[in-house]
XYZ file of C-alpha atoms in Angstrom:
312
model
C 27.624 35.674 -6.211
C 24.079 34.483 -5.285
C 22.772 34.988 -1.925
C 20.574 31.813 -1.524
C 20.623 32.245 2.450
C 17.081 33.827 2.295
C 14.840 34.119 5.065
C 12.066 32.167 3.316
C 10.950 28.976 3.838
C 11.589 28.130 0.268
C 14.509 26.128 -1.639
C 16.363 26.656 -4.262
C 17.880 24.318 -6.389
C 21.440 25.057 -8.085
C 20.302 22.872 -10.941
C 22.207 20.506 -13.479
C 23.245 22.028 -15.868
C 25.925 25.032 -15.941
C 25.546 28.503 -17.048
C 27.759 28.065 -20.196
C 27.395 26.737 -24.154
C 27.828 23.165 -22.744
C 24.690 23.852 -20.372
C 22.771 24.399 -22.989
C 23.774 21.634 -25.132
C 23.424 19.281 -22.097
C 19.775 20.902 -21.646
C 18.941 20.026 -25.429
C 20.462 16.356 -24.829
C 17.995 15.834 -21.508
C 15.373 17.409 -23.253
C 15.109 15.073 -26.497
C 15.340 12.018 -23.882
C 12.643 13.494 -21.600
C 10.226 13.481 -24.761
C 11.256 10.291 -25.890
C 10.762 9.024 -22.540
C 7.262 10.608 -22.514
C 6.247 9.170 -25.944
C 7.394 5.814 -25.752
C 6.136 5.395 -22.000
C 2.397 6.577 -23.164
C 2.271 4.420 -26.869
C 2.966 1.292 -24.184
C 0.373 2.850 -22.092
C -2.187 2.917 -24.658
C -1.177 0.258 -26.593
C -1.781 -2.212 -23.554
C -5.157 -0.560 -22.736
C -6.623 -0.681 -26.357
C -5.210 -4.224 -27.755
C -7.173 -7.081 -25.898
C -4.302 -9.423 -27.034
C -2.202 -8.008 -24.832
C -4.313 -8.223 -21.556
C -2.239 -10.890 -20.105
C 0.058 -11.046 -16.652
C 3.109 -9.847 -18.701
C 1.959 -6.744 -20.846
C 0.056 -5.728 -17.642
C 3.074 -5.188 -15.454
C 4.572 -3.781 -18.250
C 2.365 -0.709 -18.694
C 2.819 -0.619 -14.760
C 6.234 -0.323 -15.633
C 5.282 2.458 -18.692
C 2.957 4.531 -16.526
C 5.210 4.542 -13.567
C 8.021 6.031 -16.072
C 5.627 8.348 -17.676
C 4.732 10.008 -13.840
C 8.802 9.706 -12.630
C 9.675 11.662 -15.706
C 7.369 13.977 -15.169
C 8.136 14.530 -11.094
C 11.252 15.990 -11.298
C 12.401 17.381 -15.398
C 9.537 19.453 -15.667
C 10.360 21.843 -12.585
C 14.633 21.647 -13.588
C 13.118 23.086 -16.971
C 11.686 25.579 -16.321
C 13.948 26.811 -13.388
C 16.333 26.614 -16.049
C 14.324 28.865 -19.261
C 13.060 31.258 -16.160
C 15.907 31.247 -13.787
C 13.237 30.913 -11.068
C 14.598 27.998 -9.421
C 13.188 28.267 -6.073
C 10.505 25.887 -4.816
C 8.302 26.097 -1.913
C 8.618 24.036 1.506
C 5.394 22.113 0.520
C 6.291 21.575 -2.765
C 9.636 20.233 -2.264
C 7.400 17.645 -0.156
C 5.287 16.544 -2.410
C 8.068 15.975 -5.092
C 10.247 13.968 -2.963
C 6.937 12.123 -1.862
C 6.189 11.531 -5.899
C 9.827 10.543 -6.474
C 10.267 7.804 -3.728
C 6.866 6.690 -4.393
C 7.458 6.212 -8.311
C 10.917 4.566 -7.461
C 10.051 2.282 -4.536
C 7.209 0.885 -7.152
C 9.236 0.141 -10.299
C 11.805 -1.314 -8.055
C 9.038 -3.876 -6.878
C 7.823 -3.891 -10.463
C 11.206 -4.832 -12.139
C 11.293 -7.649 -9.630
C 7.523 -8.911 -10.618
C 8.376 -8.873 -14.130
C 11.553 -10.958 -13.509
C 9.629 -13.386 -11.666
C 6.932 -13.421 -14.311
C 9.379 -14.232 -16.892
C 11.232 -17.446 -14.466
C 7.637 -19.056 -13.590
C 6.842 -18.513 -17.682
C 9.773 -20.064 -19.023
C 11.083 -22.619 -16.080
C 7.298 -23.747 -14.577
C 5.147 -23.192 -17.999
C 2.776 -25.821 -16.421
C 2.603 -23.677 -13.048
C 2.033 -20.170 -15.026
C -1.568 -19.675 -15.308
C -1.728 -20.657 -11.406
C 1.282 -18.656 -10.194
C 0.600 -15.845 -12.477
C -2.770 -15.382 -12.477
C -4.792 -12.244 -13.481
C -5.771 -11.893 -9.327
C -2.002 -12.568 -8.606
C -1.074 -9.585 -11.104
C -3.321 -7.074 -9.613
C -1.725 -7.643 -6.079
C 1.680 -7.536 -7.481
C 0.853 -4.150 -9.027
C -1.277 -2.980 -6.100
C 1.448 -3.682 -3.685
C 3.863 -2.475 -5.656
C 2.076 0.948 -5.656
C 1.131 0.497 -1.519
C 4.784 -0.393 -0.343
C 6.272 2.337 -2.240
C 3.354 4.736 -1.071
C 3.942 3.633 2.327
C 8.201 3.752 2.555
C 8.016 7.286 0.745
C 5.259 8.407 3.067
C 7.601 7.560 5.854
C 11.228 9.128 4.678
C 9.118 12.693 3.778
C 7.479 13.175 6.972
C 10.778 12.608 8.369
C 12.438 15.279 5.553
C 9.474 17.935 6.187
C 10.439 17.973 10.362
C 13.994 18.582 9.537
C 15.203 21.478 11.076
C 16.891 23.453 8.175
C 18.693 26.464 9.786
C 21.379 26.708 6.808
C 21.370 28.062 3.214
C 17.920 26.527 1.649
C 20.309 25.837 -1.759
C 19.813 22.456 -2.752
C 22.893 21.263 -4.429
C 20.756 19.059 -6.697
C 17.957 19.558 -9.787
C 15.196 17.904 -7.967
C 14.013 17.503 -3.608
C 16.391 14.470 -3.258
C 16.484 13.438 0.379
C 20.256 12.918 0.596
C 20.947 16.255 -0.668
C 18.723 17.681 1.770
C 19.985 16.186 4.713
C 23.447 18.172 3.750
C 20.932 21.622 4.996
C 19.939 20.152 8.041
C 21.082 21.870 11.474
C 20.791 18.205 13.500
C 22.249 15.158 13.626
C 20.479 12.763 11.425
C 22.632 9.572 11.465
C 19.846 7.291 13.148
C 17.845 8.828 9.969
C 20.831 7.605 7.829
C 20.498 4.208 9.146
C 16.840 4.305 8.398
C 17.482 5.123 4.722
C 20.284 2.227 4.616
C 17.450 -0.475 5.377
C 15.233 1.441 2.804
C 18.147 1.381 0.347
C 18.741 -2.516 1.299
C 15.079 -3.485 1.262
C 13.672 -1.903 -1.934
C 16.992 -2.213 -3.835
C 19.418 -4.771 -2.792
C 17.215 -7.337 -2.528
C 14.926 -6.845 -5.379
C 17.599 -6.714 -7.404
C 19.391 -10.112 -6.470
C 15.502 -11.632 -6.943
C 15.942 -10.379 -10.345
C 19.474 -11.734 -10.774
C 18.575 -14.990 -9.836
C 15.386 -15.065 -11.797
C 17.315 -14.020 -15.070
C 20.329 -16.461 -13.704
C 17.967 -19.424 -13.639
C 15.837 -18.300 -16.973
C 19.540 -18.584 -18.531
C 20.305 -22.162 -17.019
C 16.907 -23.184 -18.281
C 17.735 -22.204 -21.741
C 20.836 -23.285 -22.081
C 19.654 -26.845 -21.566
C 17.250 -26.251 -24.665
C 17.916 -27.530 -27.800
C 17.542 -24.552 -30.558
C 20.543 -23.060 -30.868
C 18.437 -19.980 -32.117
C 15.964 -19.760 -29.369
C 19.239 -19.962 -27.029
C 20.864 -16.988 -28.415
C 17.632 -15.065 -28.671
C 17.125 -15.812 -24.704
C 20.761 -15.005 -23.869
C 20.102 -11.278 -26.110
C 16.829 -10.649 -24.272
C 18.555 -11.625 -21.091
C 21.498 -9.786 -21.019
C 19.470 -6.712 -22.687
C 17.207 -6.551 -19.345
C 19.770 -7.061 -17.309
C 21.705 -4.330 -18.320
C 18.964 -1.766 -18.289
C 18.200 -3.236 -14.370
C 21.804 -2.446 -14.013
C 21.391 1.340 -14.938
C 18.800 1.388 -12.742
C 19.720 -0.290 -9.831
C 23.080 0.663 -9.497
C 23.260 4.374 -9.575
C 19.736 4.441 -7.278
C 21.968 2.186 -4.725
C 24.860 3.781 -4.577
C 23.637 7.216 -4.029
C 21.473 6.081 -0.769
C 24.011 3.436 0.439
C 26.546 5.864 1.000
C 26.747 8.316 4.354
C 26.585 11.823 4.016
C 29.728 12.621 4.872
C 30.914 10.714 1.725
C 28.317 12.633 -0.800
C 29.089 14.548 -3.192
C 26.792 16.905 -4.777
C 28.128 17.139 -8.540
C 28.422 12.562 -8.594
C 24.986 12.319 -7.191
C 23.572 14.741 -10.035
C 25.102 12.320 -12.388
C 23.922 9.343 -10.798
C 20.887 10.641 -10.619
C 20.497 11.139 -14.569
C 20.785 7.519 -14.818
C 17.907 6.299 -12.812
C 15.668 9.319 -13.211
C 15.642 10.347 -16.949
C 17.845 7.521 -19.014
C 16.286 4.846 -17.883
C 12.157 5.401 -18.532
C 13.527 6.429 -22.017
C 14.907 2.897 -22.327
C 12.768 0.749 -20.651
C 9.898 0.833 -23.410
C 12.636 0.682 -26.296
C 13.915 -2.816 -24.337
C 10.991 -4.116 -23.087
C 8.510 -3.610 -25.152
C 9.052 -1.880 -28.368
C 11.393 -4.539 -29.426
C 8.466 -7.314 -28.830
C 7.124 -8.847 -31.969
C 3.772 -8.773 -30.260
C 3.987 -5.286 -29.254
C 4.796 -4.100 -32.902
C 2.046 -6.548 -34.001
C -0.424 -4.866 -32.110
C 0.850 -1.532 -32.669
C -0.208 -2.380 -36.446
C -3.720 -3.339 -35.596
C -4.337 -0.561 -33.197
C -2.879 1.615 -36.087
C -5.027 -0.008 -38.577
C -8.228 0.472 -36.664
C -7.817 4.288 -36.509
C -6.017 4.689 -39.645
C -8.916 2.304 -41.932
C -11.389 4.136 -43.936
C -14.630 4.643 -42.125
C -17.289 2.599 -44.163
């Protein structure tokens, strides 16, 4: 057996997936959804920059939405791959920082995100008239910029708290990425004040986002239902249900891991949770919120028609 009680300052993560045939199948499985993650997140991201059609309120958040994905991805799969191809799976003190820094930051955003895109779509479809005052390009930018600020500031906070830890037992974190529950298993103090701070967090950027979002989508569908196309009513009720699912994958795991004390934690359910909200979900948000636009796949066809027309 391993000896990951080293006097170094460095971690060592025991990783995902298990040393066996099913491992390595899992491994493929995460894989193909980390690059489809990665290539739908960056088409929205260029697709949104390059079509001027699409420079409204809406399609901005969403390549918020895309390039947030595109960096959470990218925080934590990249280092569980290759621990897992090398077998180095340590990771220095700093580093472990700055990932956990990246990973709140990234999640505290699309949290605040989700919730400006739900409100985007209420004041759209039950104050039209309001829209282009409520939802103005000035109103967009400081949605996204304190989106990015608030979720800067909250994970500044939590890993200056996780960096003056005291961490006097085995450095092996029972995890695939510098999660700051699964730290606080290492730590040699008692961090329940710490806990309660990270309950607020949990309430603040999660709880309460998502019941805006909930009642946004919960008055969107009272709105419709009072229209009188029976198509555009099952169209709205698809579209509905479709985001609010996706918010549920989300949400739900993301809550539930950080809501719970850490006596209660356990290593191999937060691993699994953690899948949900950290890999499965940026592969699906472009499929589901975009992709499936008729105005995304119309300008995907004249952004592919400029670069693919004969030059005169």
């Amino acid at each position: 057996m391993e000896n990951y009680t080293q006097p170094s300052t460095d971690f060592i993560f025991l990783g995902l997936f298990p040393p066996s045939r099913a491992g390595l199948v899992l491994f493929t499985l995460i894989i193909t959804i980390f690059l489809m993650a990665l290539a739908g997140n960056l088409c929205m991201v260029l697709l949104i920059l390059l079509d001027s059609h699409l420079h409204t309120p809406m399609y901005l958040l969403l390549s918020q939405l895309s390039l947030v994905d595109l960096n959470y991805v990218s925080t934590t799969v990249p280092k569980m791959v290759a621990g897992f191809l090398t077998g180095n799976k340590s990771i220095s003190f700093i580093g472990c920082g700055l990932q956990s820094f990246f990973f709140l930051t990234l999640g505290g955003a699309e949290t605040l995100i989700l919730m400006s895109m739900a409100y985007d779509r209420y004041v759209a479809i039950c104050s039209p008239l309001h829209y282009p005052i409520r939802m103005s390009r000035g109103v967009c930018v400081l949605m996204i910029l304190g989106s990015w600020a608030i979720g800067a500031a909250n994970s500044c906070a939590h890993t200056v708290y996780a960096l003056h830890i005291p961490y006097c037992r085995s450095r092996a974190i029972d995890h695939f990425f510098c999660d700051v529950p699964a730290m606080l298993t290492l730590a040699c103090m008692d961090t329940r004040v710490y806990e309660y701070t990270v309950f607020l967090s949990t309430v603040i950027f999660l709880l309460l986002p998502f019941i805006v979002i909930v009642f946004s989508y919960g008055k969107i569908l009272f709105t419709v239902y009072h229209m009188r196309s029976q198509e555009g009513r099952k169209k709205a009720y698809t579209t509905c249900s479709t985001h609010l699912t996706v918010v549920t994958f989300y949400y739900a795991p993301f809550a539930y891991t950080y809501l719970r004390p850490k006596s209660l934690h356990s290593p191999t359910e937060d691993k699994v949770l953690a899948v949900f909200y950290t890999i499965l979900t940026p592969m699906l948000n472009p499929v589901i919120y975009s992709l499936r636009n008729k105005e995304v796949t119309g300008a995907l066809g004249r952004v592919r028609g400029i670069f693919c027309s004969p030059k005169m």
